[in-house]
mmCIF file of C-alpha atoms in Angstrom:
data_model
loop_
_atom_site.group_PDB
_atom_site.id
_atom_site.type_symbol
_atom_site.label_atom_id
_atom_site.label_comp_id
_atom_site.label_asym_id
_atom_site.label_seq_id
_atom_site.Cartn_x
_atom_site.Cartn_y
_atom_site.Cartn_z
ATOM 1 C CA UNK A 1293 -15.641 4.949 -14.945
ATOM 2 C CA UNK A 1294 -16.707 6.014 -11.458
ATOM 3 C CA UNK A 1295 -19.901 5.220 -9.574
ATOM 4 C CA UNK A 1296 -20.754 7.558 -6.701
ATOM 5 C CA UNK A 1297 -23.463 6.345 -4.359
ATOM 6 C CA UNK A 1298 -24.858 6.886 -0.901
ATOM 7 C CA UNK A 1299 -27.796 5.795 1.228
ATOM 8 C CA UNK A 1300 -28.059 9.398 2.404
ATOM 9 C CA UNK A 1301 -29.662 11.500 -0.334
ATOM 10 C CA UNK A 1302 -28.754 14.770 1.381
ATOM 11 C CA UNK A 1303 -25.101 13.747 1.670
ATOM 12 C CA UNK A 1304 -24.982 12.714 -1.988
ATOM 13 C CA UNK A 1305 -26.611 15.925 -3.218
ATOM 14 C CA UNK A 1306 -24.399 18.135 -1.050
ATOM 15 C CA UNK A 1307 -21.289 16.397 -2.372
ATOM 16 C CA UNK A 1308 -22.287 16.679 -6.036
ATOM 17 C CA UNK A 1309 -23.290 20.316 -5.600
ATOM 18 C CA UNK A 1310 -20.070 21.370 -3.894
ATOM 19 C CA UNK A 1311 -17.291 19.227 -5.393
ATOM 20 C CA UNK A 1312 -15.808 18.347 -8.734
ATOM 21 C CA UNK A 1313 -14.271 14.876 -9.148
ATOM 22 C CA UNK A 1314 -10.994 15.146 -11.050
ATOM 23 C CA UNK A 1315 -9.403 12.062 -12.656
ATOM 24 C CA UNK A 1316 -5.831 12.514 -13.816
ATOM 25 C CA UNK A 1317 -3.658 9.906 -15.549
ATOM 26 C CA UNK A 1318 -0.585 12.148 -15.715
ATOM 27 C CA UNK A 1319 -0.441 13.870 -12.343
ATOM 28 C CA UNK A 1320 3.123 15.126 -11.878
ATOM 29 C CA UNK A 1321 2.449 16.096 -8.259
ATOM 30 C CA UNK A 1322 1.412 12.586 -7.291
ATOM 31 C CA UNK A 1323 4.118 10.998 -9.453
ATOM 32 C CA UNK A 1324 6.850 12.965 -7.669
ATOM 33 C CA UNK A 1325 5.520 11.809 -4.300
ATOM 34 C CA UNK A 1326 5.189 8.148 -5.313
ATOM 35 C CA UNK A 1327 8.707 8.097 -6.741
ATOM 36 C CA UNK A 1328 10.131 9.726 -3.613
ATOM 37 C CA UNK A 1329 10.747 8.250 -0.197
ATOM 38 C CA UNK A 1330 7.950 9.895 1.757
ATOM 39 C CA UNK A 1331 5.965 6.797 2.644
ATOM 40 C CA UNK A 1332 4.133 6.796 5.934
ATOM 41 C CA UNK A 1333 5.275 4.489 8.691
ATOM 42 C CA UNK A 1334 3.667 1.058 8.715
ATOM 43 C CA UNK A 1335 3.187 1.380 12.477
ATOM 44 C CA UNK A 1336 -0.491 1.557 13.359
ATOM 45 C CA UNK A 1337 -0.916 4.276 15.963
ATOM 46 C CA UNK A 1338 -3.953 4.043 18.195
ATOM 47 C CA UNK A 1339 -6.284 7.001 17.869
ATOM 48 C CA UNK A 1340 -5.332 8.080 21.377
ATOM 49 C CA UNK A 1341 -1.713 8.447 20.248
ATOM 50 C CA UNK A 1342 -2.571 10.578 17.231
ATOM 51 C CA UNK A 1343 -3.441 14.261 17.223
ATOM 52 C CA UNK A 1344 -6.620 13.494 15.333
ATOM 53 C CA UNK A 1345 -10.088 14.898 15.855
ATOM 54 C CA UNK A 1346 -12.801 12.886 14.176
ATOM 55 C CA UNK A 1347 -15.369 10.153 14.670
ATOM 56 C CA UNK A 1348 -13.763 6.932 13.479
ATOM 57 C CA UNK A 1349 -16.888 4.991 14.462
ATOM 58 C CA UNK A 1350 -18.943 6.827 11.837
ATOM 59 C CA UNK A 1351 -19.862 4.784 8.782
ATOM 60 C CA UNK A 1352 -19.016 6.277 5.364
ATOM 61 C CA UNK A 1353 -21.805 8.404 3.973
ATOM 62 C CA UNK A 1354 -20.349 8.363 0.490
ATOM 63 C CA UNK A 1355 -18.824 5.565 -1.609
ATOM 64 C CA UNK A 1356 -16.773 6.279 -4.741
ATOM 65 C CA UNK A 1357 -16.314 3.111 -6.754
ATOM 66 C CA UNK A 1358 -14.036 2.444 -9.715
ATOM 67 C CA UNK A 1359 -16.351 0.377 -11.898
ATOM 68 C CA UNK A 1360 -14.050 0.051 -14.882
ATOM 69 C CA UNK A 1361 -10.687 1.465 -15.884
ATOM 70 C CA UNK A 1362 -9.261 1.813 -19.356
ATOM 71 C CA UNK A 1363 -5.867 3.448 -18.862
ATOM 72 C CA UNK A 1364 -3.204 3.149 -21.541
ATOM 73 C CA UNK A 1365 -0.424 0.689 -20.692
ATOM 74 C CA UNK A 1366 2.091 3.529 -20.451
ATOM 75 C CA UNK A 1367 0.327 4.911 -17.372
ATOM 76 C CA UNK A 1368 1.278 3.309 -14.078
ATOM 77 C CA UNK A 1369 -1.609 4.828 -12.164
ATOM 78 C CA UNK A 1370 -4.336 7.440 -12.136
ATOM 79 C CA UNK A 1371 -5.324 9.798 -9.358
ATOM 80 C CA UNK A 1372 -8.665 11.089 -8.120
ATOM 81 C CA UNK A 1373 -9.106 14.384 -6.323
ATOM 82 C CA UNK A 1374 -12.113 16.229 -4.945
ATOM 83 C CA UNK A 1375 -11.994 19.954 -5.592
ATOM 84 C CA UNK A 1376 -14.367 22.592 -4.295
ATOM 85 C CA UNK A 1377 -16.546 24.272 -6.908
ATOM 86 C CA UNK A 1378 -16.243 27.594 -5.114
ATOM 87 C CA UNK A 1379 -13.473 29.708 -3.645
ATOM 88 C CA UNK A 1380 -15.080 29.185 -0.264
ATOM 89 C CA UNK A 1381 -13.573 25.802 0.614
ATOM 90 C CA UNK A 1382 -15.787 25.351 3.663
ATOM 91 C CA UNK A 1383 -15.822 22.057 5.507
ATOM 92 C CA UNK A 1384 -18.794 19.986 4.341
ATOM 93 C CA UNK A 1385 -19.494 17.263 6.927
ATOM 94 C CA UNK A 1386 -21.588 15.160 4.572
ATOM 95 C CA UNK A 1387 -18.524 14.356 2.455
ATOM 96 C CA UNK A 1388 -16.696 12.628 5.301
ATOM 97 C CA UNK A 1389 -15.855 9.896 5.918
ATOM 98 C CA UNK A 1390 -15.739 8.587 2.351
ATOM 99 C CA UNK A 1391 -14.871 5.118 1.043
ATOM 100 C CA UNK A 1392 -13.080 4.343 -2.208
ATOM 101 C CA UNK A 1393 -13.655 0.917 -3.752
ATOM 102 C CA UNK A 1394 -11.704 -0.941 -6.431
ATOM 103 C CA UNK A 1395 -11.478 -4.342 -8.049
ATOM 104 C CA UNK A 1396 -9.298 -7.184 -6.773
ATOM 105 C CA UNK A 1397 -6.406 -6.350 -9.126
ATOM 106 C CA UNK A 1398 -6.015 -2.680 -8.296
ATOM 107 C CA UNK A 1399 -3.781 -1.084 -5.696
ATOM 108 C CA UNK A 1400 -5.381 1.803 -3.850
ATOM 109 C CA UNK A 1401 -3.679 4.444 -1.736
ATOM 110 C CA UNK A 1402 -3.901 8.007 -0.491
ATOM 111 C CA UNK A 1403 -1.476 10.880 -0.887
ATOM 112 C CA UNK A 1404 -1.399 13.565 1.787
ATOM 113 C CA UNK A 1405 -0.426 16.754 -0.022
ATOM 114 C CA UNK A 1406 1.642 18.045 2.881
ATOM 115 C CA UNK A 1407 -0.575 20.779 4.257
ATOM 116 C CA UNK A 1408 -3.386 20.859 6.768
ATOM 117 C CA UNK A 1409 -4.261 18.162 9.281
ATOM 118 C CA UNK A 1410 -3.566 14.453 9.205
ATOM 119 C CA UNK A 1411 -6.220 11.904 8.293
ATOM 120 C CA UNK A 1412 -7.003 8.315 9.215
ATOM 121 C CA UNK A 1413 -7.203 5.392 6.781
ATOM 122 C CA UNK A 1414 -8.772 1.963 7.083
ATOM 123 C CA UNK A 1415 -8.448 -0.841 4.523
ATOM 124 C CA UNK A 1416 -11.074 -3.535 4.004
ATOM 125 C CA UNK A 1417 -11.748 -6.318 1.517
ATOM 126 C CA UNK A 1418 -14.265 -8.882 0.284
ATOM 127 C CA UNK A 1419 -13.387 -12.267 -1.178
ATOM 128 C CA UNK A 1420 -16.936 -12.907 -2.429
ATOM 129 C CA UNK A 1421 -19.844 -10.653 -3.256
ATOM 130 C CA UNK A 1422 -21.953 -12.057 -0.395
ATOM 131 C CA UNK A 1423 -19.284 -11.509 2.288
ATOM 132 C CA UNK A 1424 -19.260 -8.645 4.728
ATOM 133 C CA UNK A 1425 -16.335 -6.237 4.479
ATOM 134 C CA UNK A 1426 -13.320 -7.654 6.339
ATOM 135 C CA UNK A 1427 -11.068 -5.095 8.033
ATOM 136 C CA UNK A 1428 -7.323 -5.415 7.519
ATOM 137 C CA UNK A 1429 -5.708 -6.090 10.870
ATOM 138 C CA UNK A 1430 -1.944 -6.606 10.863
ATOM 139 C CA UNK A 1431 -0.566 -8.533 13.821
ATOM 140 C CA UNK A 1432 -3.694 -7.825 15.844
ATOM 141 C CA UNK A 1433 -2.948 -4.108 15.843
ATOM 142 C CA UNK A 1434 -5.429 -1.247 15.399
ATOM 143 C CA UNK A 1435 -6.745 -1.225 11.825
ATOM 144 C CA UNK A 1436 -6.729 2.568 11.520
ATOM 145 C CA UNK A 1437 -3.599 4.070 9.940
ATOM 146 C CA UNK A 1438 -2.386 7.633 10.329
ATOM 147 C CA UNK A 1439 -1.943 9.598 7.095
ATOM 148 C CA UNK A 1440 0.902 11.987 7.835
ATOM 149 C CA UNK A 1441 1.097 15.622 6.800
ATOM 150 C CA UNK A 1442 3.715 18.383 6.882
ATOM 151 C CA UNK A 1443 6.485 19.205 6.380
ATOM 152 C CA UNK A 1444 6.418 16.968 3.290
ATOM 153 C CA UNK A 1445 3.711 15.165 1.331
ATOM 154 C CA UNK A 1446 3.325 11.492 2.276
ATOM 155 C CA UNK A 1447 1.538 8.563 0.745
ATOM 156 C CA UNK A 1448 0.189 5.323 2.072
ATOM 157 C CA UNK A 1449 -1.116 2.165 0.452
ATOM 158 C CA UNK A 1450 -1.835 -1.397 1.449
ATOM 159 C CA UNK A 1451 -1.031 -4.583 -0.455
ATOM 160 C CA UNK A 1452 -3.875 -7.014 0.035
ATOM 161 C CA UNK A 1453 -2.064 -10.078 -1.334
ATOM 162 C CA UNK A 1454 -4.399 -13.063 -1.458
ATOM 163 C CA UNK A 1455 -7.104 -11.088 0.350
ATOM 164 C CA UNK A 1456 -9.579 -8.956 -1.520
ATOM 165 C CA UNK A 1457 -10.253 -11.444 -4.302
ATOM 166 C CA UNK A 1458 -13.513 -9.687 -5.085
ATOM 167 C CA UNK A 1459 -13.380 -6.056 -3.917
ATOM 168 C CA UNK A 1460 -11.086 -3.726 -1.972
ATOM 169 C CA UNK A 1461 -12.020 -0.636 -0.013
ATOM 170 C CA UNK A 1462 -10.163 2.257 1.587
ATOM 171 C CA UNK A 1463 -12.073 4.510 3.970
ATOM 172 C CA UNK A 1464 -10.589 7.958 4.501
ATOM 173 C CA UNK A 1465 -11.608 9.991 7.530
ATOM 174 C CA UNK A 1466 -10.217 13.563 7.588
ATOM 175 C CA UNK A 1467 -9.759 15.619 10.720
ATOM 176 C CA UNK A 1468 -12.851 17.650 11.638
ATOM 177 C CA UNK A 1469 -10.693 20.807 11.704
ATOM 178 C CA UNK A 1470 -9.744 20.377 8.044
ATOM 179 C CA UNK A 1471 -11.685 22.913 5.959
ATOM 180 C CA UNK A 1472 -10.645 21.782 2.477
ATOM 181 C CA UNK A 1473 -9.598 18.540 0.791
ATOM 182 C CA UNK A 1474 -5.844 18.056 1.259
ATOM 183 C CA UNK A 1475 -5.387 14.611 -0.261
ATOM 184 C CA UNK A 1476 -5.573 12.686 -3.501
ATOM 185 C CA UNK A 1477 -6.419 9.036 -3.957
ATOM 186 C CA UNK A 1478 -4.501 6.966 -6.466
ATOM 187 C CA UNK A 1479 -5.162 3.607 -8.125
ATOM 188 C CA UNK A 1480 -2.589 1.423 -9.850
ATOM 189 C CA UNK A 1481 -1.852 -2.030 -11.174
ATOM 190 C CA UNK A 1482 1.758 -1.337 -12.148
ATOM 191 C CA UNK A 1483 3.038 1.332 -9.762
ATOM 192 C CA UNK A 1484 6.467 0.802 -8.220
ATOM 193 C CA UNK A 1485 4.631 0.681 -4.895
ATOM 194 C CA UNK A 1486 2.118 -1.954 -6.012
ATOM 195 C CA UNK A 1487 3.622 -5.074 -4.469
ATOM 196 C CA UNK A 1488 1.629 -8.220 -3.787
ATOM 197 C CA UNK A 1489 2.226 -10.865 -1.132
ATOM 198 C CA UNK A 1490 3.468 -13.426 -3.675
ATOM 199 C CA UNK A 1491 7.140 -14.281 -3.125
ATOM 200 C CA UNK A 1492 9.791 -15.410 -5.616
ATOM 201 C CA UNK A 1493 11.698 -16.870 -2.649
ATOM 202 C CA UNK A 1494 10.795 -17.531 0.968
ATOM 203 C CA UNK A 1495 7.600 -16.301 2.572
ATOM 204 C CA UNK A 1496 5.932 -12.916 2.879
ATOM 205 C CA UNK A 1497 6.608 -10.926 6.055
ATOM 206 C CA UNK A 1498 3.237 -9.458 6.999
ATOM 207 C CA UNK A 1499 4.834 -6.909 9.353
ATOM 208 C CA UNK A 1500 7.213 -5.413 6.776
ATOM 209 C CA UNK A 1501 5.215 -4.734 3.635
ATOM 210 C CA UNK A 1502 6.746 -5.602 0.291
ATOM 211 C CA UNK A 1503 9.403 -7.924 1.687
ATOM 212 C CA UNK A 1504 9.856 -11.673 1.492
ATOM 213 C CA UNK A 1505 12.024 -13.382 4.082
ATOM 214 C CA UNK A 1506 14.045 -16.421 2.984
ATOM 215 C CA UNK A 1507 16.133 -17.141 6.068
ATOM 216 C CA UNK A 1508 18.997 -16.115 8.348
ATOM 217 C CA UNK A 1509 22.576 -17.288 7.842
ATOM 218 C CA UNK A 1510 24.220 -19.239 10.708
ATOM 219 C CA UNK A 1511 25.649 -17.400 13.741
ATOM 220 C CA UNK A 1512 29.207 -16.190 13.249
ATOM 221 C CA UNK A 1513 28.852 -15.924 9.465
ATOM 222 C CA UNK A 1514 28.182 -12.944 7.207
ATOM 223 C CA UNK A 1515 25.577 -12.853 4.443
ATOM 224 C CA UNK A 1516 26.228 -11.487 0.955
ATOM 225 C CA UNK A 1517 25.333 -12.069 -2.707
ATOM 226 C CA UNK A 1518 27.649 -13.259 -5.456
ATOM 227 C CA UNK A 1519 27.278 -13.362 -9.235
ATOM 228 C CA UNK A 1520 28.818 -16.491 -10.738
ATOM 229 C CA UNK A 1521 27.844 -15.368 -14.226
ATOM 230 C CA UNK A 1522 26.207 -17.362 -16.971
ATOM 231 C CA UNK A 1523 23.346 -19.700 -16.116
ATOM 232 C CA UNK A 1524 24.630 -20.135 -12.543
ATOM 233 C CA UNK A 1525 23.602 -16.550 -11.880
ATOM 234 C CA UNK A 1526 23.389 -14.631 -8.604
ATOM 235 C CA UNK A 1527 23.218 -16.442 -5.266
ATOM 236 C CA UNK A 1528 22.621 -15.643 -1.645
ATOM 237 C CA UNK A 1529 25.838 -16.629 0.163
ATOM 238 C CA UNK A 1530 27.440 -16.727 3.594
ATOM 239 C CA UNK A 1531 31.013 -16.902 4.815
ATOM 240 C CA UNK A 1532 32.550 -19.926 6.472
ATOM 241 C CA UNK A 1533 35.707 -20.196 8.608
ATOM 242 C CA UNK A 1534 36.180 -23.971 8.480
ATOM 243 C CA UNK A 1535 35.169 -24.906 4.946
ATOM 244 C CA UNK A 1536 31.876 -26.486 6.019
ATOM 245 C CA UNK A 1537 28.317 -25.276 5.488
ATOM 246 C CA UNK A 1538 25.777 -25.994 8.213
ATOM 247 C CA UNK A 1539 22.803 -24.570 6.306
ATOM 248 C CA UNK A 1540 22.122 -26.076 2.884
ATOM 249 C CA UNK A 1541 18.391 -25.561 2.222
ATOM 250 C CA UNK A 1542 18.409 -26.160 -1.557
ATOM 251 C CA UNK A 1543 19.646 -28.995 -3.814
ATOM 252 C CA UNK A 1544 22.362 -26.658 -5.142
ATOM 253 C CA UNK A 1545 23.352 -25.306 -1.727
ATOM 254 C CA UNK A 1546 26.782 -26.018 -0.245
ATOM 255 C CA UNK A 1547 30.462 -25.165 -0.209
ATOM 256 C CA UNK A 1548 31.874 -23.661 -3.409
ATOM 257 C CA UNK A 1549 35.511 -23.841 -2.361
ATOM 258 C CA UNK A 1550 35.487 -20.486 -0.598
ATOM 259 C CA UNK A 1551 32.025 -19.740 0.799
ATOM 260 C CA UNK A 1552 28.577 -21.289 1.201
ATOM 261 C CA UNK A 1553 25.865 -21.076 -1.433
ATOM 262 C CA UNK A 1554 22.301 -20.779 -0.138
ATOM 263 C CA UNK A 1555 19.898 -20.269 -3.046
ATOM 264 C CA UNK A 1556 19.960 -18.825 -6.555
ATOM 265 C CA UNK A 1557 18.033 -15.595 -6.999
ATOM 266 C CA UNK A 1558 15.603 -15.887 -9.940
ATOM 267 C CA UNK A 1559 17.167 -14.004 -12.881
ATOM 268 C CA UNK A 1560 14.104 -11.776 -13.311
ATOM 269 C CA UNK A 1561 14.352 -10.733 -9.652
ATOM 270 C CA UNK A 1562 18.061 -9.904 -9.506
ATOM 271 C CA UNK A 1563 18.422 -6.441 -8.021
ATOM 272 C CA UNK A 1564 15.415 -6.792 -5.694
ATOM 273 C CA UNK A 1565 17.294 -8.916 -3.137
ATOM 274 C CA UNK A 1566 19.037 -7.466 -0.101
ATOM 275 C CA UNK A 1567 20.660 -8.355 3.210
ATOM 276 C CA UNK A 1568 19.527 -7.011 6.559
ATOM 277 C CA UNK A 1569 21.272 -8.118 9.766
ATOM 278 C CA UNK A 1570 22.226 -11.516 8.268
ATOM 279 C CA UNK A 1571 18.656 -11.975 7.026
ATOM 280 C CA UNK A 1572 18.093 -12.848 3.383
ATOM 281 C CA UNK A 1573 15.252 -10.776 1.921
ATOM 282 C CA UNK A 1574 13.793 -10.101 -1.501
ATOM 283 C CA UNK A 1575 10.958 -7.926 -2.778
ATOM 284 C CA UNK A 1576 7.668 -9.637 -3.506
ATOM 285 C CA UNK A 1577 6.172 -9.602 -6.989
ATOM 286 C CA UNK A 1578 4.466 -6.467 -8.185
ATOM 287 C CA UNK A 1579 0.745 -6.882 -8.713
ATOM 288 C CA UNK A 1580 1.240 -6.452 -12.463
ATOM 289 C CA UNK A 1581 3.841 -9.252 -12.557
ATOM 290 C CA UNK A 1582 1.567 -11.982 -11.228
#
């Protein structure tokens, strides 16, 4: 169920007169994009660095809120698109910028369909109904995010983690030169992209979304994983040249007769771990797994 509201009666009427709101729980176009690798960079470009023409200081004239969702468990997500009611897809200023709001358990993101101009996104959240909207600011960097366009469709989302315990909001501001809607918004609680900031091991790395950092193996050693089988399971490991292990962070850590054991990977998370430059990393829990 959607609620569409605005403090500007003219903006609301113009939007309802000129656009249809299309909900789709089996959108093959969006599914292909989400399952692909065309995710926008997590780098936050400043507006000056982006070829973007628009007023990012303008407050949203229109809010589209997901009040309640009742999607069958087999559907990972649903998408929302705004489609012109006429063949004349003229730019209608009153539609933009527009904010999309969801509950605390729902991932929200935008898919650029690969044609037309880029857009800007901003994510915000509330932890209580009486709070003001808090703007997501990663590492003190500009909160606006560039939604990329051609030559391929791209998507972007943000994992709020412990933030947004009450409501979440994504404001989308298209380029003023864009004369038709070239994006779709998607919502999900189980999408493969819907990762939280809860970690099975280590701590969440706020600058690399969807990754938990456990630690770095000692200098001069190489990191790897090894499956002992049975209840012993899969472990993060590192090589040793002298038969000693300088880093033993867990009760079960230590020398196994050939290499050094660091920590067992939880059985349900095997396959989500990986090594990067001697760093031990693992994917955080999906929102639907918490």
